[in-house]
mmCIF file of C-alpha atoms in Angstrom:
data_model
loop_
_atom_site.group_PDB
_atom_site.id
_atom_site.type_symbol
_atom_site.label_atom_id
_atom_site.label_comp_id
_atom_site.label_asym_id
_atom_site.label_seq_id
_atom_site.Cartn_x
_atom_site.Cartn_y
_atom_site.Cartn_z
ATOM 1 C CA MET A 1 34.181 -10.220 58.573
ATOM 2 C CA LEU A 2 30.941 -10.865 56.745
ATOM 3 C CA THR A 3 28.482 -7.670 57.097
ATOM 4 C CA SER A 4 25.017 -6.332 55.471
ATOM 5 C CA ASP A 5 25.809 -2.844 56.637
ATOM 6 C CA VAL A 6 26.127 -1.318 53.290
ATOM 7 C CA GLU A 7 26.562 2.433 54.738
ATOM 8 C CA GLY A 8 29.674 0.843 56.984
ATOM 9 C CA ARG A 9 28.024 2.852 60.188
ATOM 10 C CA PHE A 10 28.951 -0.392 62.124
ATOM 11 C CA SER A 11 30.956 -2.764 60.231
ATOM 12 C CA ILE A 12 33.877 -0.386 59.591
ATOM 13 C CA PRO A 13 34.498 0.432 62.998
ATOM 14 C CA ILE A 14 34.135 -3.218 63.953
ATOM 15 C CA LEU A 15 36.646 -4.027 61.299
ATOM 16 C CA MET A 16 38.978 -1.537 62.524
ATOM 17 C CA GLY A 17 38.859 -3.313 65.981
ATOM 18 C CA ALA A 18 39.615 -6.875 64.424
ATOM 19 C CA GLU A 19 42.505 -5.341 62.913
ATOM 20 C CA ASP A 20 43.767 -3.774 65.958
ATOM 21 C CA ALA A 21 43.213 -6.683 67.961
ATOM 22 C CA PHE A 22 44.543 -9.593 65.446
ATOM 23 C CA GLY A 23 47.139 -7.107 63.390
ATOM 24 C CA SER A 24 49.934 -7.531 65.994
ATOM 25 C CA ASP A 25 49.973 -11.289 64.993
ATOM 26 C CA GLN A 26 50.275 -10.490 61.184
ATOM 27 C CA THR A 27 46.594 -11.646 61.030
ATOM 28 C CA SER A 28 44.729 -10.445 57.790
ATOM 29 C CA VAL A 29 40.736 -9.527 58.180
ATOM 30 C CA PHE A 30 38.568 -10.201 55.528
ATOM 31 C CA LEU A 31 35.735 -7.713 54.732
ATOM 32 C CA CYS A 32 32.762 -9.128 52.600
ATOM 33 C CA ASP A 33 29.796 -7.084 51.889
ATOM 34 C CA ALA A 34 26.479 -9.280 51.288
ATOM 35 C CA ARG A 35 24.171 -6.299 50.774
ATOM 36 C CA GLY A 36 21.502 -7.810 52.455
ATOM 37 C CA ASP A 37 21.248 -10.443 50.005
ATOM 38 C CA ALA A 38 21.267 -14.208 51.235
ATOM 39 C CA ILE A 39 22.713 -15.384 47.798
ATOM 40 C CA ARG A 40 25.600 -12.903 48.133
ATOM 41 C CA GLU A 41 26.022 -14.166 51.622
ATOM 42 C CA LYS A 42 26.041 -17.641 50.899
ATOM 43 C CA HIS A 43 28.889 -17.014 48.248
ATOM 44 C CA HIS A 44 30.773 -15.157 50.671
ATOM 45 C CA LEU A 45 30.515 -17.675 53.330
ATOM 46 C CA ARG A 46 31.442 -20.558 51.027
ATOM 47 C CA ALA A 47 34.657 -18.244 50.075
ATOM 48 C CA LEU A 48 35.863 -17.359 53.295
ATOM 49 C CA LEU A 49 35.484 -20.814 54.478
ATOM 50 C CA SER A 50 37.563 -22.200 51.508
ATOM 51 C CA ARG A 51 40.415 -19.679 52.541
ATOM 52 C CA ARG A 52 40.116 -21.529 55.866
ATOM 53 C CA VAL A 53 39.387 -18.431 57.946
ATOM 54 C CA ASP A 54 39.949 -19.091 61.799
ATOM 55 C CA GLY A 55 36.373 -17.447 62.440
ATOM 56 C CA LEU A 56 33.703 -15.125 61.415
ATOM 57 C CA ILE A 57 32.438 -11.727 62.619
ATOM 58 C CA VAL A 58 28.582 -11.240 61.193
ATOM 59 C CA VAL A 59 27.902 -7.653 61.269
ATOM 60 C CA GLY A 60 24.290 -7.001 60.723
ATOM 61 C CA ALA A 61 22.744 -3.321 59.254
ATOM 62 C CA ARG A 62 19.722 -2.771 62.178
ATOM 63 C CA PRO A 63 19.619 -4.591 65.671
ATOM 64 C CA ASP A 64 16.875 -6.792 64.094
ATOM 65 C CA THR A 65 17.430 -10.303 64.939
ATOM 66 C CA ARG A 66 18.862 -12.297 61.725
ATOM 67 C CA LEU A 67 18.788 -15.951 60.519
ATOM 68 C CA SER A 68 21.869 -18.372 62.346
ATOM 69 C CA LEU A 69 24.500 -19.139 59.680
ATOM 70 C CA GLY A 70 23.827 -22.598 61.328
ATOM 71 C CA GLU A 71 26.684 -25.058 62.489
ATOM 72 C CA LEU A 72 30.150 -24.164 60.880
ATOM 73 C CA PRO A 73 33.520 -25.400 61.393
ATOM 74 C CA VAL A 74 35.023 -22.102 63.008
ATOM 75 C CA PRO A 75 33.486 -19.970 65.382
ATOM 76 C CA VAL A 76 31.215 -17.229 64.844
ATOM 77 C CA VAL A 77 30.162 -14.082 66.619
ATOM 78 C CA TYR A 78 27.012 -11.831 65.340
ATOM 79 C CA ALA A 79 27.529 -8.266 66.199
ATOM 80 C CA TYR A 80 24.757 -5.480 66.570
ATOM 81 C CA ALA A 81 22.216 -8.080 64.857
ATOM 82 C CA PRO A 82 21.532 -11.106 67.231
ATOM 83 C CA SER A 83 21.130 -14.675 65.947
ATOM 84 C CA ASP A 84 17.776 -16.155 65.937
ATOM 85 C CA ASP A 85 19.637 -19.552 67.676
ATOM 86 C CA PRO A 86 19.984 -18.593 71.540
ATOM 87 C CA ALA A 87 23.022 -20.930 71.027
ATOM 88 C CA ASP A 88 25.071 -18.609 69.201
ATOM 89 C CA LEU A 89 27.346 -15.850 70.277
ATOM 90 C CA SER A 90 25.709 -12.508 69.964
ATOM 91 C CA SER A 91 26.925 -9.226 70.751
ATOM 92 C CA VAL A 92 24.440 -6.487 71.039
ATOM 93 C CA THR A 93 24.135 -2.996 71.947
ATOM 94 C CA ASP A 94 22.221 -1.947 75.106
ATOM 95 C CA ASN A 95 20.243 0.947 73.975
ATOM 96 C CA VAL A 96 18.267 0.989 77.094
ATOM 97 C CA GLY A 97 21.104 1.251 79.374
ATOM 98 C CA GLY A 98 22.528 3.983 77.127
ATOM 99 C CA GLY A 99 19.557 5.950 77.078
ATOM 100 C CA ARG A 100 19.550 5.541 81.106
ATOM 101 C CA LEU A 101 22.951 6.538 81.408
ATOM 102 C CA ALA A 102 22.676 9.632 79.193
ATOM 103 C CA ILE A 103 19.235 10.784 81.088
ATOM 104 C CA ASP A 104 21.119 10.442 84.243
ATOM 105 C CA HIS A 105 23.958 12.474 83.271
ATOM 106 C CA LEU A 106 21.430 15.263 81.917
ATOM 107 C CA ILE A 107 19.518 15.022 85.222
ATOM 108 C CA ARG A 108 22.979 15.101 87.237
ATOM 109 C CA CYS A 109 23.563 18.312 84.872
ATOM 110 C CA GLY A 110 20.519 19.997 86.337
ATOM 111 C CA ARG A 111 18.316 19.406 83.189
ATOM 112 C CA ARG A 112 14.726 18.495 83.320
ATOM 113 C CA ARG A 113 13.412 19.043 79.896
ATOM 114 C CA ILE A 114 14.744 16.235 78.140
ATOM 115 C CA ALA A 115 13.796 14.936 74.477
ATOM 116 C CA ALA A 116 14.786 11.364 73.001
ATOM 117 C CA ALA A 117 15.371 11.641 69.123
ATOM 118 C CA SER A 118 15.306 7.884 67.655
ATOM 119 C CA GLY A 119 15.013 6.176 64.258
ATOM 120 C CA ARG A 120 12.040 5.474 62.270
ATOM 121 C CA VAL A 121 9.310 3.474 63.869
ATOM 122 C CA VAL A 122 9.865 0.923 61.026
ATOM 123 C CA PHE A 123 12.915 -0.385 62.868
ATOM 124 C CA HIS A 124 12.192 -3.445 65.082
ATOM 125 C CA LEU A 125 13.890 -1.718 68.252
ATOM 126 C CA VAL A 126 12.923 2.018 67.943
ATOM 127 C CA ARG A 127 9.715 2.451 69.878
ATOM 128 C CA PRO A 128 10.525 0.079 72.724
ATOM 129 C CA ASP A 129 13.942 1.519 73.415
ATOM 130 C CA THR A 130 12.589 4.950 73.130
ATOM 131 C CA ASP A 131 9.908 3.957 75.500
ATOM 132 C CA ALA A 132 12.095 2.119 78.305
ATOM 133 C CA THR A 133 14.661 4.962 77.608
ATOM 134 C CA VAL A 134 12.295 7.676 78.602
ATOM 135 C CA ASN A 135 10.623 5.603 81.135
ATOM 136 C CA GLY A 136 13.735 4.305 82.485
ATOM 137 C CA GLY A 137 15.438 7.523 83.017
ATOM 138 C CA ARG A 138 12.053 8.569 84.988
ATOM 139 C CA ARG A 139 12.162 5.480 87.211
ATOM 140 C CA GLY A 140 13.135 6.079 90.766
ATOM 141 C CA ARG A 141 14.207 9.446 90.569
ATOM 142 C CA ASP A 142 13.471 12.411 92.694
ATOM 143 C CA GLY A 143 12.137 15.606 90.866
ATOM 144 C CA PRO A 144 10.177 16.450 87.819
ATOM 145 C CA PRO A 145 10.014 13.928 85.306
ATOM 146 C CA PRO A 146 12.494 14.628 81.968
ATOM 147 C CA CYS A 147 9.587 14.726 79.567
ATOM 148 C CA PRO A 148 7.084 17.577 79.912
ATOM 149 C CA ASN A 149 3.786 16.219 81.397
ATOM 150 C CA GLY A 150 5.627 13.050 82.537
ATOM 151 C CA ALA A 151 5.074 11.675 78.701
ATOM 152 C CA ALA A 152 7.282 11.021 75.811
ATOM 153 C CA ARG A 153 6.185 12.808 72.780
ATOM 154 C CA ARG A 154 5.840 11.270 69.227
ATOM 155 C CA GLY A 155 5.781 12.331 65.537
ATOM 156 C CA PRO A 156 7.850 14.145 62.944
ATOM 157 C CA ALA A 157 10.484 16.099 64.631
ATOM 158 C CA ARG A 158 10.257 18.480 61.983
ATOM 159 C CA SER A 159 7.102 19.867 62.822
ATOM 160 C CA ARG A 160 8.141 20.286 66.798
ATOM 161 C CA LEU A 161 11.137 21.903 66.191
ATOM 162 C CA SER A 162 10.151 24.381 63.711
ATOM 163 C CA ARG A 163 7.539 25.976 66.367
#
């Protein structure tokens, strides 16, 4: 497994899942942290291929599209950060669908004033996902919208929470 997820938020659970899936066959799973450095990533890739690994899981630190590793002699799956090559296999999160499920659940529980807290807008998917989640939660529903005045609020949560 090749990762740039320095904090291990996603790479460690994926590593554990790979070990659980392949561990019963006495297969080892190697973790290489590229730390977002392209040179380090190439070094780890050469080292893994020289050890004749059976495949690679490439885990990104953010859900932004990443450069493909190109044609390799082993199968490659991109997890969390999709490859920029549509021919590559990428397994990504469905943040919009997850948000819709969460909002549907809250509405079924009788909640009507729902806030969506997300990451910083510097990340590629935060703004579109927040908009689509809130608006998707409203789409096709009876009753009041999940957000006051039918609009999502933006801005530092700290200032709104301290009121």
